[in-house]
Coordinates of C-alpha atoms and ligand atoms in Angstrom, one line a residue:
M1 CA 0.0 0.0 0.0
E2 CA 1.5 3.4 -1.1
L3 CA 0.9 5.9 1.6
A4 CA 2.3 9.4 2.1
N5 CA 4.4 9.8 5.2
D6 CA 2.0 12.0 7.1
Q7 CA -0.9 9.9 6.2
R8 CA 0.9 6.8 7.5
S9 CA 1.8 8.5 10.8
Q10 CA -1.8 9.7 11.3
L11 CA -3.2 6.3 10.5
E12 CA -0.8 4.7 13.0
A13 CA -1.8 7.1 15.6
L14 CA -5.4 6.1 14.9
Y15 CA -4.6 2.4 15.1
R16 CA -3.0 2.9 18.6
E17 CA -6.1 4.8 19.8
M18 CA -8.4 2.0 18.4
E19 CA -6.5 -0.9 19.9
P20 CA -7.9 -0.6 23.4
A21 CA -11.3 -0.6 21.8
N22 CA -10.5 -3.9 20.1
L23 CA -10.6 -2.6 16.6
R24 CA -8.2 -3.1 13.8
P25 CA -8.0 -1.8 10.2
L26 CA -8.8 -4.5 7.6
W27 CA -6.8 -2.7 4.9
E28 CA -3.5 -3.5 6.7
S29 CA -4.2 -7.3 6.7
L30 CA -6.6 -8.0 3.9
A31 CA -4.1 -9.5 1.5
E32 CA -3.0 -12.0 4.3
L33 CA -6.6 -12.8 5.2
V34 CA -8.0 -13.4 1.8
L35 CA -5.3 -15.2 -0.1
P36 CA -5.3 -15.7 -3.8
E37 CA -4.4 -19.3 -3.2
P38 CA -3.7 -21.5 -0.1
K39 CA -0.5 -20.8 1.8
S40 CA -0.4 -23.4 4.5
P41 CA 1.5 -22.8 7.7
A42 CA 1.9 -26.6 7.8
V43 CA 5.0 -28.0 6.1
P44 CA 5.7 -31.3 4.5
H45 CA 7.3 -33.8 6.9
L46 CA 8.1 -37.5 7.2
W47 CA 8.3 -39.5 10.4
S48 CA 10.2 -42.8 10.3
F49 CA 8.0 -45.3 12.2
D50 CA 11.0 -46.9 13.8
A51 CA 12.1 -43.6 15.3
V52 CA 8.7 -42.9 16.7
R53 CA 8.3 -46.4 18.0
D54 CA 11.5 -46.2 20.1
Y55 CA 10.1 -43.1 21.9
L56 CA 6.7 -44.7 22.3
M57 CA 8.2 -47.9 23.9
R58 CA 10.2 -45.7 26.3
A59 CA 6.9 -44.0 27.2
G60 CA 5.4 -47.4 27.7
D61 CA 8.0 -48.1 30.4
L62 CA 7.1 -44.9 32.2
I63 CA 3.4 -44.6 32.1
S64 CA 0.5 -47.1 31.8
A65 CA -2.3 -46.8 29.2
E66 CA -4.7 -46.4 32.1
Q67 CA -2.8 -43.6 33.8
A68 CA -2.4 -41.8 30.5
E69 CA -6.0 -42.5 29.4
R70 CA -4.5 -42.6 25.9
R71 CA -0.8 -43.3 25.6
V72 CA -0.1 -41.5 22.4
L73 CA 2.8 -39.5 20.8
I74 CA 1.4 -36.7 18.8
L75 CA 2.8 -36.2 15.3
E76 CA 3.0 -32.4 15.4
N77 CA 3.6 -30.5 12.2
P78 CA 6.9 -28.6 12.5
G79 CA 5.0 -25.5 11.1
L80 CA 2.3 -25.8 13.7
D81 CA 4.3 -25.6 16.9
G82 CA 2.2 -26.2 20.1
L83 CA -1.0 -26.8 18.2
S84 CA -1.1 -30.6 18.4
S85 CA -2.0 -30.6 14.7
I86 CA -0.5 -32.4 11.7
V87 CA -2.4 -30.0 9.3
P88 CA -4.4 -27.1 10.6
S89 CA -7.6 -29.1 10.7
L90 CA -6.4 -32.6 11.7
Y91 CA -4.5 -34.4 14.4
A92 CA -2.4 -37.5 14.2
G93 CA -0.8 -39.6 16.9
L94 CA 0.7 -43.1 17.4
Q95 CA -1.0 -45.0 20.2
L96 CA 0.6 -47.9 22.1
I97 CA -1.2 -50.5 24.1
L98 CA 0.9 -53.2 25.9
P99 CA -0.4 -56.7 26.6
G100 CA -3.0 -56.7 29.3
E101 CA -3.6 -53.0 29.2
I102 CA -6.8 -51.1 28.8
A103 CA -7.3 -47.5 27.6
P104 CA -10.5 -46.6 29.4
S105 CA -13.9 -46.0 27.9
H106 CA -14.9 -42.5 26.9
R107 CA -16.8 -40.6 24.1
H108 CA -16.3 -37.3 22.6
A109 CA -17.5 -35.0 19.8
Q110 CA -14.3 -35.6 17.8
C111 CA -14.3 -38.3 15.1
A112 CA -11.4 -40.7 15.2
L113 CA -9.9 -43.3 12.9
R114 CA -7.3 -45.9 13.8
F115 CA -5.0 -47.5 11.3
V116 CA -3.1 -50.5 12.7
M117 CA 0.7 -50.2 12.3
E118 CA 2.0 -53.0 14.5
G119 CA 0.7 -56.0 16.4
D120 CA -2.3 -58.2 16.0
G121 CA -5.3 -59.0 18.1
A122 CA -5.9 -56.0 20.3
F123 CA -9.4 -54.6 20.3
T124 CA -11.3 -51.4 20.1
A125 CA -14.8 -51.6 21.6
V126 CA -17.3 -49.3 19.9
D127 CA -20.8 -48.9 21.4
G128 CA -20.8 -52.4 23.1
E129 CA -19.1 -54.3 20.3
K130 CA -15.4 -55.4 20.1
V131 CA -13.4 -55.1 16.8
I132 CA -10.3 -57.3 16.7
M133 CA -7.6 -55.1 15.2
R134 CA -5.3 -56.7 12.6
P135 CA -2.4 -55.1 10.7
F136 CA -3.5 -52.3 8.4
D137 CA -7.1 -52.5 9.4
L138 CA -9.1 -49.3 9.5
V139 CA -11.3 -48.9 12.6
L140 CA -13.5 -45.9 13.2
T141 CA -14.8 -44.4 16.4
P142 CA -17.3 -41.8 15.0
G143 CA -18.2 -38.8 17.1
W144 CA -20.0 -39.5 20.4
Q145 CA -19.7 -43.3 20.2
W146 CA -18.4 -44.9 23.3
H147 CA -15.0 -46.5 22.8
D148 CA -12.2 -48.2 24.8
H149 CA -9.1 -50.1 23.7
G150 CA -7.6 -53.2 25.1
N151 CA -4.8 -55.7 24.3
D152 CA -5.5 -59.3 25.1
S153 CA -2.7 -60.4 22.7
G154 CA 0.8 -61.2 23.8
K155 CA 2.5 -58.3 21.9
P156 CA 2.5 -54.5 21.9
M157 CA -0.1 -52.9 19.6
I158 CA 0.6 -49.6 17.9
W159 CA -1.9 -47.8 15.7
L160 CA -2.2 -44.4 14.0
D161 CA -4.9 -42.2 15.5
G162 CA -6.4 -39.7 13.1
L163 CA -8.8 -37.2 14.6
D164 CA -10.5 -33.9 13.8
I165 CA -9.5 -32.4 17.1
P166 CA -8.3 -29.0 15.6
T167 CA -11.5 -28.7 13.5
V168 CA -13.7 -29.3 16.6
R169 CA -11.5 -26.8 18.5
H170 CA -12.0 -24.3 15.7
F171 CA -15.8 -24.6 16.1
D172 CA -15.6 -24.5 19.9
A173 CA -17.8 -27.6 19.9
S174 CA -15.9 -30.1 22.1
F175 CA -17.8 -32.3 24.5
A176 CA -16.4 -35.4 26.2
E177 CA -17.5 -37.9 28.8
R178 CA -15.9 -40.8 30.7
L179 CA -17.6 -44.0 31.6
D180 CA -17.5 -45.0 35.3
E181 CA -16.3 -48.5 34.4
K182 CA -12.9 -48.9 32.8
A183 CA -14.3 -50.9 29.9
Q184 CA -17.8 -50.7 28.5
P185 CA -19.9 -53.9 28.8
V186 CA -19.8 -55.9 25.6
T187 CA -23.4 -56.4 24.5
V188 CA -23.0 -57.3 20.8
P189 CA -20.9 -60.2 19.3
T190 CA -17.8 -59.3 17.4
G191 CA -18.5 -58.9 13.7
D192 CA -22.2 -58.2 14.1
T193 CA -22.0 -54.7 12.7
R194 CA -20.0 -55.8 9.7
A195 CA -22.5 -58.5 8.9
R196 CA -25.3 -56.1 9.1
Y197 CA -23.8 -53.1 7.3
G198 CA -20.5 -54.1 5.8
H199 CA -21.4 -56.0 2.7
N200 CA -23.3 -53.5 0.6
M201 CA -26.5 -54.6 2.4
R202 CA -28.2 -53.3 5.5
P203 CA -31.1 -54.2 7.8
I204 CA -34.4 -52.9 6.6
R205 CA -34.6 -49.3 7.7
G206 CA -36.4 -48.9 11.0
S207 CA -36.6 -52.7 11.7
A208 CA -35.5 -54.1 15.0
A209 CA -32.3 -55.3 13.3
D210 CA -31.3 -51.8 12.2
R211 CA -29.6 -51.1 15.5
R212 CA -26.7 -48.8 14.6
P213 CA -26.8 -45.0 14.4
A214 CA -28.4 -44.3 10.9
H215 CA -25.7 -41.8 9.9
Q216 CA -22.7 -43.8 11.0
P217 CA -23.3 -47.5 11.2
L218 CA -20.0 -49.1 10.1
F219 CA -16.7 -48.9 11.9
H220 CA -14.4 -51.7 10.6
Y221 CA -12.7 -51.8 7.2
P222 CA -10.4 -54.8 7.4
Y223 CA -7.1 -55.1 5.4
S224 CA -8.3 -58.5 4.3
D225 CA -11.1 -56.7 2.3
W226 CA -9.3 -53.7 1.0
R227 CA -5.9 -55.2 0.0
P228 CA -7.3 -57.9 -2.4
A229 CA -9.7 -55.3 -3.9
L230 CA -6.6 -53.2 -4.9
D231 CA -4.9 -56.2 -6.5
T232 CA -8.0 -57.0 -8.5
M233 CA -8.2 -53.5 -9.7
A234 CA -4.5 -53.5 -10.6
A235 CA -5.0 -56.5 -12.8
S236 CA -6.8 -54.2 -15.3
A237 CA -4.7 -52.0 -17.6
Q238 CA -6.4 -48.8 -16.6
I239 CA -4.5 -46.7 -14.0
D240 CA -5.2 -43.2 -13.0
P241 CA -2.1 -41.2 -14.0
H242 CA -2.3 -38.9 -10.9
L243 CA -3.5 -41.4 -8.2
G244 CA -2.5 -44.9 -9.3
H245 CA -5.1 -47.5 -8.4
A246 CA -7.1 -45.8 -5.6
L247 CA -10.1 -46.8 -3.6
E248 CA -11.9 -44.6 -1.1
F249 CA -13.5 -45.9 2.0
L250 CA -17.2 -45.2 2.2
N251 CA -19.9 -44.7 4.8
P252 CA -22.6 -47.2 3.7
A253 CA -25.3 -44.9 5.1
D254 CA -24.9 -42.3 2.4
G255 CA -22.1 -43.4 0.1
G256 CA -20.0 -40.4 1.3
S257 CA -16.8 -40.2 3.3
V258 CA -16.1 -42.4 6.3
M259 CA -16.9 -39.6 8.8
P260 CA -18.3 -36.1 8.3
T261 CA -14.9 -34.4 8.6
I262 CA -12.5 -37.1 7.5
S263 CA -12.0 -38.9 4.2
A264 CA -9.8 -42.0 3.8
H265 CA -8.4 -44.0 0.9
V266 CA -5.8 -46.5 -0.1
R267 CA -3.8 -46.8 -3.3
L268 CA -1.6 -49.2 -5.1
L269 CA 1.2 -48.0 -7.4
P270 CA 2.7 -50.9 -9.3
A271 CA 6.6 -51.1 -9.3
G272 CA 8.1 -48.6 -11.7
F273 CA 4.9 -46.4 -11.8
E274 CA 5.3 -42.7 -11.3
T275 CA 2.3 -40.4 -10.7
K276 CA 1.9 -37.1 -12.6
P277 CA 2.0 -34.1 -10.3
R278 CA -1.3 -33.3 -8.5
R279 CA -2.3 -30.8 -5.8
S280 CA -5.4 -30.4 -3.8
T281 CA -6.7 -28.2 -1.0
D282 CA -7.1 -31.0 1.6
G283 CA -4.4 -31.6 4.1
A284 CA -3.5 -35.3 4.0
V285 CA -1.6 -37.8 6.2
F286 CA -0.1 -40.8 4.4
V287 CA 1.1 -44.2 5.7
V288 CA 3.3 -46.5 3.7
V289 CA 1.7 -49.9 4.0
E290 CA 4.1 -51.8 1.8
G291 CA 6.8 -51.2 -0.7
T292 CA 9.5 -48.6 -1.3
G293 CA 9.7 -45.5 -3.5
R294 CA 9.8 -41.8 -3.3
A295 CA 7.4 -39.0 -2.5
Q296 CA 8.0 -35.4 -3.7
V297 CA 5.9 -33.0 -1.6
G298 CA 6.3 -29.4 -2.8
D299 CA 10.1 -28.9 -2.8
R300 CA 10.8 -31.8 -0.4
D301 CA 11.8 -35.3 -1.5
Y302 CA 11.4 -38.4 0.7
A303 CA 12.6 -42.0 0.4
L304 CA 9.7 -44.2 1.5
K305 CA 9.8 -47.5 3.4
P306 CA 7.1 -49.5 5.0
R307 CA 5.3 -47.8 7.9
D308 CA 6.8 -44.4 7.3
L309 CA 4.3 -41.6 7.8
F310 CA 4.3 -38.3 5.8
V311 CA 2.1 -35.2 5.6
V312 CA 1.0 -33.4 2.5
P313 CA -0.3 -29.9 3.4
S314 CA -2.9 -28.1 1.3
W315 CA -1.9 -27.1 -2.2
K316 CA 1.5 -28.7 -2.0
E317 CA 2.2 -30.7 -5.2
L318 CA 2.5 -34.4 -4.7
R319 CA 4.4 -36.9 -6.9
L320 CA 4.9 -40.5 -6.0
Q321 CA 7.3 -43.0 -7.5
A322 CA 7.1 -46.7 -6.8
E323 CA 10.3 -48.7 -6.7
S324 CA 8.5 -51.9 -5.7
D325 CA 4.7 -52.2 -5.6
L326 CA 3.8 -49.3 -3.3
V327 CA 0.7 -49.4 -1.1
L328 CA -0.4 -46.3 0.8
F329 CA -3.2 -45.4 3.2
A330 CA -4.2 -41.8 3.6
Y331 CA -6.7 -39.7 5.5
S332 CA -7.5 -36.0 5.0
D333 CA -10.0 -33.2 5.6
K334 CA -11.4 -33.5 2.1
A335 CA -14.8 -34.6 3.6
A336 CA -15.1 -31.3 5.6
Q337 CA -13.9 -29.2 2.7
E338 CA -16.4 -30.7 0.3
K339 CA -19.3 -30.0 2.7
L340 CA -18.1 -26.3 2.8
N341 CA -17.7 -26.1 -1.0
L342 CA -14.0 -25.4 -0.5
Y343 CA -12.4 -28.4 -2.0
R344 CA -10.3 -28.0 -5.2
E345 CA -7.7 -30.1 -7.0
E346 CA -5.4 -29.5 -9.9
C347 CA -3.8 -32.1 -12.0
A348 CA -0.8 -31.3 -14.1
Ligands
GTQ401 O1 -8.3 -43.2 21.4 O2 -10.0 -42.0 22.1 O3 -4.8 -40.1 19.9 O4 -9.6 -39.5 22.5 C1 -6.4 -38.6 21.0 C2 -7.6 -38.5 21.6 C3 -6.8 -41.0 20.8 C4 -8.8 -42.1 21.7 C5 -6.0 -39.9 20.5 C6 -8.4 -39.6 21.9 C7 -8.0 -40.9 21.4

């Protein structure tokens, strides 16, 4: 803004007078408030699973899951210091449950997903039903559904927690409750919800068998379903040049995203495949499920190995290269952005 010297000094005097009245001039900050395109404060970053795991196991020696309520190391974006956020709208953490431990029952407004990184056979109980968690399963605990976690297996279990904590904070809409008992009573056999809602079928609406919340019935998307689906897809010659073979997880209630604020998908990039550059306004968290390759995120370049985690902030160009068959899981705030008519993508 071009201003004459005396105009500038008179304006600044006015700003100082206005400040105690909690008033500020828009014209000094308009260009930073209404950007011509996204300029995320979040930066690309990669966490090596092995490095995080070491710290998590050390925490496991010092504090129990019950004491901690949730024994989790937050993956905080280096550009979002102190905000417990991996991108401005989303949270990510790695949670450890040791054999015999319980993370007590609670419910909250925030939506959560779990993506199993290590171990086999711990459970998450959701509204009275246990899900047995196996490697690379996706388990949801949708907003306001009771959940606790426990480990009856003989080995440590580690999973990625993806929540919309910063989004709920943004709306000042957080509610949370704890159950008096440590673990909620199990009232429904394991697998019951998947049988009812997980096979492109559902109980007749309103019938006695239609027992789950109408908007959010399903909470388990096992690896044993999604991984073979990707292989079958990859047997066809058609591959999306920007995505590879990609499948999005759906909410069977409405065919939309898994939860109101969070979308999730998996992809398979065959060995030697390289995606064309693509950018989108959603902030996304990726997990390498299998394979090796490279990810270029904006001006950063990462070598990928199994169980690494990396973040792609809004509008940063992403290119992926598969050395061996590369399988990725990702979640993002695309679901929330689409509801607000904000989502955009651009393919080069
Ligand atoms: O498992 O309920 O990583 O409430 C953060 C907050 C996990 C959980 C987190 C939570 C949980």
